[in-house]
Coordinates of C-alpha atoms in Angstrom, one line a residue:
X247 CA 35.4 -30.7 10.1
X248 CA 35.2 -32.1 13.6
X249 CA 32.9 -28.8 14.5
X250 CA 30.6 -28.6 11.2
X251 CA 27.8 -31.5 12.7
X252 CA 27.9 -29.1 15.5
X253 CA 26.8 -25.6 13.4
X254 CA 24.4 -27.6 11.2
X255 CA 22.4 -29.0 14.8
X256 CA 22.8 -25.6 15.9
X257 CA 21.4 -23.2 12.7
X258 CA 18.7 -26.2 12.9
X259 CA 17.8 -25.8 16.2
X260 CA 17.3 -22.1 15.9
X261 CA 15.7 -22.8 12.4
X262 CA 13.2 -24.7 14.4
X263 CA 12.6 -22.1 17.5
X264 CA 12.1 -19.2 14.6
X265 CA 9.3 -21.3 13.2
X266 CA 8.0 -22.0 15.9
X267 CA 8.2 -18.9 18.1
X268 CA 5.1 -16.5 18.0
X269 CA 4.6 -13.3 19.8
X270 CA 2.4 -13.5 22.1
X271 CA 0.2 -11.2 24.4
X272 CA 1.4 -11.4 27.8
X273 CA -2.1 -12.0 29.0
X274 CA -1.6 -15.5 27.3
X275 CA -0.9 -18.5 29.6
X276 CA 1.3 -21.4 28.5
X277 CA 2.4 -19.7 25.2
X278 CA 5.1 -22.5 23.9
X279 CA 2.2 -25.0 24.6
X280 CA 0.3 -22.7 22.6
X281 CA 3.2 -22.2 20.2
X282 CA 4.0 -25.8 19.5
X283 CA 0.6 -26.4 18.4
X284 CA -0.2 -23.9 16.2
X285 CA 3.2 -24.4 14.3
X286 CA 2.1 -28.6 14.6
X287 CA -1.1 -27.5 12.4
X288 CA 1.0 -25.3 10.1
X289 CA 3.2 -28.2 9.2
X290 CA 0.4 -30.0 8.7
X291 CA -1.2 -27.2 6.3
X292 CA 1.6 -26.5 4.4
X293 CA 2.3 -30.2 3.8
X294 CA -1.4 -30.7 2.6
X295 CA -1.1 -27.5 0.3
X296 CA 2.1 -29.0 -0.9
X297 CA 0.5 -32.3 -1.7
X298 CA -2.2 -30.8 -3.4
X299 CA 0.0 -28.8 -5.3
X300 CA 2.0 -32.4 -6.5
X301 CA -1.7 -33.4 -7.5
X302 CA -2.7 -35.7 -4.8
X303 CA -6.0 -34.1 -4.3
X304 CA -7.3 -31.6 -2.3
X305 CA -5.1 -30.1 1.1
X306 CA -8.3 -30.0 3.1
X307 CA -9.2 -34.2 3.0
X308 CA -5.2 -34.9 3.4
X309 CA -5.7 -32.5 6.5
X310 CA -8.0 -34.3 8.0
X311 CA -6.4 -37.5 7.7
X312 CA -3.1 -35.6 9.1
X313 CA -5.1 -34.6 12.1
X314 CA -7.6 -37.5 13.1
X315 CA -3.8 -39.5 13.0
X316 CA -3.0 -37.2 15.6
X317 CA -6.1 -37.7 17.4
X318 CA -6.3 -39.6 20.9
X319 CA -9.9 -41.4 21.0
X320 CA -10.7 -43.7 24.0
X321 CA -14.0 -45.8 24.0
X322 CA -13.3 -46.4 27.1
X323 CA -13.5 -43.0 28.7
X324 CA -16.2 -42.4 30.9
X325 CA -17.8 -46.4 30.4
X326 CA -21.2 -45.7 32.2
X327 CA -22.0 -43.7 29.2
X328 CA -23.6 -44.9 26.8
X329 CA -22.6 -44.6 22.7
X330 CA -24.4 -45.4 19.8
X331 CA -24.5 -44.2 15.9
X332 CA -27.2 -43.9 14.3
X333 CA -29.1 -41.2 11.8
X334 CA -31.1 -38.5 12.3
X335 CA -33.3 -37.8 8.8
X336 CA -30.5 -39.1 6.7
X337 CA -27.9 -37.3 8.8
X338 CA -25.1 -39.4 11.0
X339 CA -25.1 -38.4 14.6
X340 CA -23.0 -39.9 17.7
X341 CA -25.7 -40.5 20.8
X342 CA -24.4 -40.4 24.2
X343 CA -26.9 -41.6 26.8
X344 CA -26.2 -41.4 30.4
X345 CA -26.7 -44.5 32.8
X346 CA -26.6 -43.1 35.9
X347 CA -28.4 -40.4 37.2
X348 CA -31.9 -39.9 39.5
X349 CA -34.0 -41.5 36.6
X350 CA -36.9 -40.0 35.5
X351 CA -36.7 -37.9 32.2
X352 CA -32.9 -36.5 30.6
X353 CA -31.8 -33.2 29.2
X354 CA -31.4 -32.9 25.8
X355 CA -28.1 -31.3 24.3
X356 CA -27.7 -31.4 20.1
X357 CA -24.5 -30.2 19.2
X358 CA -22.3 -29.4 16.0
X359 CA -19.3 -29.2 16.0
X360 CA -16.7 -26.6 14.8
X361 CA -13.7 -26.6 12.1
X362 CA -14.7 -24.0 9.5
X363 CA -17.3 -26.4 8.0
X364 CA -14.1 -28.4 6.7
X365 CA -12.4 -30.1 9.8
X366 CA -13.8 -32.0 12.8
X367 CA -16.1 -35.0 13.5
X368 CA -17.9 -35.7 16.5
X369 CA -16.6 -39.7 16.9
X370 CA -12.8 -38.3 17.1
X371 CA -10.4 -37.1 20.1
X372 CA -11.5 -34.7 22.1
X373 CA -15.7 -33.8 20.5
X374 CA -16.2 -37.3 21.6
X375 CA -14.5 -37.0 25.0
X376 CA -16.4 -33.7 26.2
X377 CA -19.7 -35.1 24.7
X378 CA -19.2 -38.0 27.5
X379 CA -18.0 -35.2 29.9
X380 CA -21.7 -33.6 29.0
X381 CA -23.9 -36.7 29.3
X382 CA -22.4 -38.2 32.5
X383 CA -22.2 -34.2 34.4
X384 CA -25.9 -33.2 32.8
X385 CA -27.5 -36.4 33.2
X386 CA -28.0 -35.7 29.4
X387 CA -28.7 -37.5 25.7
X388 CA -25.9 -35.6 23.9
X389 CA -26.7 -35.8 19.9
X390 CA -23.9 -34.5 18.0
X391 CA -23.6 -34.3 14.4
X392 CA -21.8 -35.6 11.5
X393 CA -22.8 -32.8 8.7
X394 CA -21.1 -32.8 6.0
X395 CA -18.2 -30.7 5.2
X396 CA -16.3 -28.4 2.5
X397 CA -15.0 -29.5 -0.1
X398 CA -17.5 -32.4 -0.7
X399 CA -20.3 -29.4 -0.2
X400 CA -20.7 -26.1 0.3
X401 CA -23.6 -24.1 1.7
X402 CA -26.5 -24.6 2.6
X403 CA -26.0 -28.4 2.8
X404 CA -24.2 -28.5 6.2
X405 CA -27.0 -26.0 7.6
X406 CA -29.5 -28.1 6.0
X407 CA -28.0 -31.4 7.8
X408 CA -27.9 -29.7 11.3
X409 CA -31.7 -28.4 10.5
X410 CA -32.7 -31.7 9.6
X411 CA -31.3 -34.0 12.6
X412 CA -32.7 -30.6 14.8
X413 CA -36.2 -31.5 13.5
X414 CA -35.7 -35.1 13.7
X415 CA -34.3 -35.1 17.3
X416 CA -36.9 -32.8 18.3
X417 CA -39.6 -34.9 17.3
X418 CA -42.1 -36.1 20.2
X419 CA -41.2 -40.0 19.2
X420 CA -37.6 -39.5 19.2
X421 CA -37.9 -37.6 22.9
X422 CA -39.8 -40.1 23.9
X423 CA -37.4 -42.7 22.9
X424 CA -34.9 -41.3 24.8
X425 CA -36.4 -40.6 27.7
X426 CA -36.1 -36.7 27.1
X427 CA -37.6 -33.9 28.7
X428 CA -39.0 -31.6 26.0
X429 CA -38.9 -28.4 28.0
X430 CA -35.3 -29.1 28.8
X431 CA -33.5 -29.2 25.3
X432 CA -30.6 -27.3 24.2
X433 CA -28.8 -26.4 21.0
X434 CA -24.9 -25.8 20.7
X435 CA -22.0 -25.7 18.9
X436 CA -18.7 -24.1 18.7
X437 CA -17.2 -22.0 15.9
X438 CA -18.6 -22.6 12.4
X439 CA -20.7 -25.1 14.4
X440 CA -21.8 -22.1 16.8
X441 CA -23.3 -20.5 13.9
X442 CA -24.7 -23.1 12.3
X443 CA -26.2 -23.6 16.1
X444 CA -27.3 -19.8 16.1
X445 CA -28.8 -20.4 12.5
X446 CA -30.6 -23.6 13.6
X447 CA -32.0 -22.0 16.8
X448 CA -33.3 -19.2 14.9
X449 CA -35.5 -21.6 12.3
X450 CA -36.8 -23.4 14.8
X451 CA -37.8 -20.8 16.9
X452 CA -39.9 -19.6 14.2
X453 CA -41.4 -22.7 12.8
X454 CA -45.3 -23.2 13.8
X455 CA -44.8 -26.6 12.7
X456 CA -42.8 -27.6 15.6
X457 CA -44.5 -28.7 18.9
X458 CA -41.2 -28.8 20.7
X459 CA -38.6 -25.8 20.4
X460 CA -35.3 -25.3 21.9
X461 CA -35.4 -23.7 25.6
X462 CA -32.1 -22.7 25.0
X463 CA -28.7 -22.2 23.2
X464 CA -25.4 -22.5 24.0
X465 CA -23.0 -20.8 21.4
X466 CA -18.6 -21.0 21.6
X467 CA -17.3 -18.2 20.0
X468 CA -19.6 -18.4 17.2
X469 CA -18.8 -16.9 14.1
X470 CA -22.4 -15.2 13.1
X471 CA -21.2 -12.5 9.7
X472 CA -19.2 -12.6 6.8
X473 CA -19.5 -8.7 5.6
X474 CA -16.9 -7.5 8.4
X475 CA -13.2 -8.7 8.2
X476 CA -11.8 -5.3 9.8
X477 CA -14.1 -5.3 13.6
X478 CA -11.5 -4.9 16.2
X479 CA -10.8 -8.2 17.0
X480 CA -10.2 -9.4 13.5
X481 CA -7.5 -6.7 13.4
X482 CA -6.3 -7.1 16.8
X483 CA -6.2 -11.3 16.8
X484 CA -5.1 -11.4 12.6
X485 CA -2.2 -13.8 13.3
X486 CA -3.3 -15.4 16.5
X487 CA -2.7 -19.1 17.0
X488 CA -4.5 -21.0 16.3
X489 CA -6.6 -19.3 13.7
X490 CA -6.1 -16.8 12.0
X491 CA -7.5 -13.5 9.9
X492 CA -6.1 -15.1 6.6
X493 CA -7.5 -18.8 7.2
X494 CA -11.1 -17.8 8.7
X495 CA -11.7 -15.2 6.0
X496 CA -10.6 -18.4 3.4
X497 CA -13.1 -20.6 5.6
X498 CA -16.0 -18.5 4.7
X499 CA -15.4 -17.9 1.4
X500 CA -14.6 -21.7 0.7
X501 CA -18.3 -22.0 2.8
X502 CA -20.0 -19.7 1.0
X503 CA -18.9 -20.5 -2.3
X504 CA -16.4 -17.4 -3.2
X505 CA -13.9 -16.9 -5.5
X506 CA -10.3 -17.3 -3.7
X507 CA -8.3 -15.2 -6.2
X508 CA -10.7 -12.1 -4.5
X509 CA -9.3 -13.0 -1.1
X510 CA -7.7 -9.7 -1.5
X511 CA -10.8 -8.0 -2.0
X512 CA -12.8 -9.4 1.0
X513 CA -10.3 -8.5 3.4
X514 CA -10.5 -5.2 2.5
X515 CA -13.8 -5.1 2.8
X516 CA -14.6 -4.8 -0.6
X517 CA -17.5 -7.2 -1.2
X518 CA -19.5 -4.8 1.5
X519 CA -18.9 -1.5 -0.2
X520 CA -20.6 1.5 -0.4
X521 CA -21.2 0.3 -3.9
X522 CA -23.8 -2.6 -3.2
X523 CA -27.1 -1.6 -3.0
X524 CA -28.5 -5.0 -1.1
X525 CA -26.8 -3.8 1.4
X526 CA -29.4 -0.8 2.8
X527 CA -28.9 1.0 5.9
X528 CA -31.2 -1.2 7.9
X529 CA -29.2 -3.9 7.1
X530 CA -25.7 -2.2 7.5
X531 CA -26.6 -1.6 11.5
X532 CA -26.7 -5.0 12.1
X533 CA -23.6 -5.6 12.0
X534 CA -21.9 -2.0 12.8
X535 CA -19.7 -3.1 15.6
X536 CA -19.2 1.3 16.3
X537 CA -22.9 0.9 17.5
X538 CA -22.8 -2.5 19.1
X539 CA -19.2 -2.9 20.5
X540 CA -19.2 -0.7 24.0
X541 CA -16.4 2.0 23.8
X542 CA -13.8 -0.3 25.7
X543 CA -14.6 -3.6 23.2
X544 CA -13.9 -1.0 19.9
X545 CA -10.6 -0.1 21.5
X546 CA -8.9 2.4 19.3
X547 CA -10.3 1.0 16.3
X548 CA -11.6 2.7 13.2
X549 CA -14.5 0.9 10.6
X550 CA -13.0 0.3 7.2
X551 CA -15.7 0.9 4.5
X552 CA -15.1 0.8 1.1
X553 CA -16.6 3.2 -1.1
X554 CA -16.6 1.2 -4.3
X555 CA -15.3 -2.7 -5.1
X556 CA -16.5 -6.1 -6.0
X557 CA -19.8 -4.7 -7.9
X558 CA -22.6 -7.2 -7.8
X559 CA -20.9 -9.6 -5.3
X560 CA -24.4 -9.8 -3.3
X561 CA -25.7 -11.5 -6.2
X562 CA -22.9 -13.9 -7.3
X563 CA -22.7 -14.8 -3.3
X564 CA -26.1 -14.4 -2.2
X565 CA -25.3 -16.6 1.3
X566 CA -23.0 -13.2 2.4
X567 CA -26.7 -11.5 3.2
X568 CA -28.4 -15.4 3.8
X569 CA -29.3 -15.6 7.9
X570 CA -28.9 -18.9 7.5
X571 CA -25.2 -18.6 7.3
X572 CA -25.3 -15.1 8.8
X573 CA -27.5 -14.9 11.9
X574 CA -26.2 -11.5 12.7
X575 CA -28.6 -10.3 9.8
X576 CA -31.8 -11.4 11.2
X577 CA -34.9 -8.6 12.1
X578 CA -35.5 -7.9 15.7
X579 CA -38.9 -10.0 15.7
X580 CA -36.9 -13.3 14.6
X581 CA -33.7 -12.8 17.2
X582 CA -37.1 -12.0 20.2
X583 CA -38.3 -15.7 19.3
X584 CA -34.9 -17.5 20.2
X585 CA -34.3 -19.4 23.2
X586 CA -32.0 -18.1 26.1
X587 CA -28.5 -17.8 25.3
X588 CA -25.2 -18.3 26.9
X589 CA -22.5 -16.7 24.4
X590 CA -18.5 -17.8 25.1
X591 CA -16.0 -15.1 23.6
X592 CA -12.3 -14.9 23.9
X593 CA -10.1 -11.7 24.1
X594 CA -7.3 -13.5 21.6
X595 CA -9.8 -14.3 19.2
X596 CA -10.7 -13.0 15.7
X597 CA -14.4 -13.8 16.5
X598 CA -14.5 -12.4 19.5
X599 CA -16.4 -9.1 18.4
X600 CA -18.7 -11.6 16.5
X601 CA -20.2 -13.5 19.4
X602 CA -19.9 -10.2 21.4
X603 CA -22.2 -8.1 18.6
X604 CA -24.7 -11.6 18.8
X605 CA -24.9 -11.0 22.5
X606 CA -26.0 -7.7 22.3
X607 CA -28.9 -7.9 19.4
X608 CA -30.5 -10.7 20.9
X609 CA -30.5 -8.9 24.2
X610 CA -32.0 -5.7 21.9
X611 CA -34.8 -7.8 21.2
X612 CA -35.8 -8.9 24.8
X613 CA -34.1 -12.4 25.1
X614 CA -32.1 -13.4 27.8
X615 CA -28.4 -13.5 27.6
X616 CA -25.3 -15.1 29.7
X617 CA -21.9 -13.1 27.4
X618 CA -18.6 -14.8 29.5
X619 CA -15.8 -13.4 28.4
X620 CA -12.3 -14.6 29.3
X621 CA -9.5 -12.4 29.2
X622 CA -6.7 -15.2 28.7
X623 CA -8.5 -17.0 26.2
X624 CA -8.0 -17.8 22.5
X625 CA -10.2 -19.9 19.7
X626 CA -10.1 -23.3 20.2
X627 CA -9.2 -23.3 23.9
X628 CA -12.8 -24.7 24.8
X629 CA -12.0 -27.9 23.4
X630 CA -8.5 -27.9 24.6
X631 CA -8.4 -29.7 28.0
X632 CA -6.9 -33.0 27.7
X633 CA -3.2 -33.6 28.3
X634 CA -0.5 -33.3 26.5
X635 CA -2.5 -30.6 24.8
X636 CA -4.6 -29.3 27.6
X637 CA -4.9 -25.1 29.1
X638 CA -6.4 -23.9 32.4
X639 CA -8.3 -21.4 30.2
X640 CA -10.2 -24.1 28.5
X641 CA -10.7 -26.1 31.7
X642 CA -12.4 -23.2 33.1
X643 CA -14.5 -22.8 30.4
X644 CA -15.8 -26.4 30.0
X645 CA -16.7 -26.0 33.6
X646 CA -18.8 -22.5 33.5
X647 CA -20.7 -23.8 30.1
X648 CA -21.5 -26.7 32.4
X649 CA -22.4 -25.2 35.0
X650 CA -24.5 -22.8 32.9
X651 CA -26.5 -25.9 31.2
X652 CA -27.2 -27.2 35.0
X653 CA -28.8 -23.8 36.1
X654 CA -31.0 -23.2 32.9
X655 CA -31.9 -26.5 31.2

């Protein structure tokens, strides 16, 4: 008897290593770092679902709560910036003003941030941290944005937000106001929030109305299509912490509005099959990753196109072939009217090819591109560089996207 507390600590401890311990690349730095953290947001997944499941309401809000408990945010970080909230059009948005600086007239950065347009908030942990990091380094007015998030709506509402606080913040009154110079704005965002930054950008760009555009965009692994589940780094990266093939496929369809029981379906491609006619030619090469992946980013890949499946799809989810949630779709002529780009992409990432194929049609149509790639990273390092939960990778990138914005804004 004297030995059973012993076998019950140790079949938990390796219990506990098993659930935690993912294979990773070696390429990969700090893996149990990495490890820990993606098991911590499994736990706090499954224990949502579970909830749900027990009828306490939907897994995504008890999430949320789960994490923003988890969440570190100091007021006092970086005090010569200035905070305020206030709203943009109807829309809440965090400002951070600098204080410091040479005086004279500010950059301008609007940003939105990422978390599958379900998770994140820009007043919490580490979005509010880097947005200080931003304003005091760029001499900037940050704005970044409090849209609105699945479940409480679905698209186009949070693309509608971001457009709206865009216009507002662009407006010659509210540059003024700030003290912002109007040929040195920038939009960004990273994840969902780099599409919906992609998306905004391209509006803009094209709207005759507006006196001030964007001079440039700024876009972290962005995830920019939704007809693709199989490119090479969805199949390479499918259970990468610390997201996953299963769980961003689930975040567009909960986006866009899709039946989850054909989760199936869309990860076999099904809902872009040879079957639906929407989908023409012209509109199939622009997002062919064989023609717009370089030999070395396919790998030893092979496409996956269905040949029949999900008949009428296109027109029960008309956002799958909407720019505005898919800015990989959009003609030559509107990509040739966007801003300057910097594009972030991540070898261990499942968007990687996503941001990559981005890079390469708005280069197609004349504009100016900056594609950094890092070779150790993985989603979600750009906002991971803070201790306890803080990687070189993601220090090094938070430095180059600033040092970017300093060169070109």
């Amino acid at each position: 008897m004297r030995r059973f507390p012993l076998i019950i600590t140790l079949l938990l401890t390796v219990s506990l290593a098993y659930y935690i311990y993912t294979p990773l690349p070696d390429a990969l730095q700090e893996q149990w770092k990495l490890m820990l953290l993606d098991a911590s947001f499994r736990t706090i997944t499954y224990t949502a679902a579970l909830m749900q499941w027990f009828g306490f309401g939907h897994y995504i809000p008890s999430t949320r709560k789960y994490v923003e408990a988890l969440e570190i945010t100091d007021p006092e970080f970086l005090p010569g910036v200035i905070v305020s909230d206030e709203t943009f059009s109807g829309v809440p948005v965090r400002v951070y003003e600098a204080s410091g600086g040479e005086g004279g007239l500010k950059r301008g950065l609007l940003y939105f941030h990422g978390g599958g347009w379900a998770y994140g908030s820009a007043k919490k942990g580490a979005s509010d941290k880097i947005s200080r990091i931003w304003s005091d380094e760029l001499n900037a007015v940050v704005v970044s944005v409090e849209y609105r998030l699945y479940p409480e709506v679905q698209f186009p509402v949070p693309y509608l937000d971001c457009l709206a606080a865009a216009k507002y913040f662009l407006s010659s009154e509210v540059l003024s106001k700030y003290s912002i110079d109007p040929e040195r704005v920038a939009v960004s965002g990273d994840s969902a929030g780099g599409n919906l930054a992609a998306a905004v950008a391209q509006e803009i760009s094209q709207d005759s109305r507006m006196k001030v555009k964007f001079s440039a965009q700024a876009l972290i692994y962005p995830a920019v299509q939704a007809l693709d589940f199989n490119t090479p780094s969805f199949l390479q990266n499918q259970n990468m912490p610390v997201l996953s093939r299963f769980f961003m496929v689930q975040f567009w369809m909960q986006y866009l509005e899709a039946d989850l029981s054909l989760m199936g379906q869309f990860l076999s491609n099904n809902h872009s099959s040879l079957q639906q006619p929407l989908l023409t030619p012209k509109l199939r090469a622009r997002f062919d990753w064989t023609t717009l992946l370089s030999p070395e980013q396919q790998k030893d890949y092979r496409p996956v196109v269905a040949d029949e499946g999900l008949e009428g799809i296109l027109e029960k989810v008309p956002g799958l072939l909407d720019v505005r949630a898919s800015p990989l779709l959009a003609e030559l002529e509107v990509l040739s009217k966007c801003p300057k780009a910097y594009i972030m992409t991540c070898e261990f990432d499942v968007l990687r090819d996503d941001g990559l194929m981005y890079a390469r049609r708005l280069q197609e149509a004349g504009v100016t591109v900056t594609s950094v790639h890092y070779q150790d990273g993985f989603h979600g390092c750009f906002s991971l560089v803070f201790r306890p939960l803080d990687f070189d990778v993601g220090k090094r990138a938070l430095r180059d996207y600033i040092n970017w914005l300093q060169d070109n804004l």
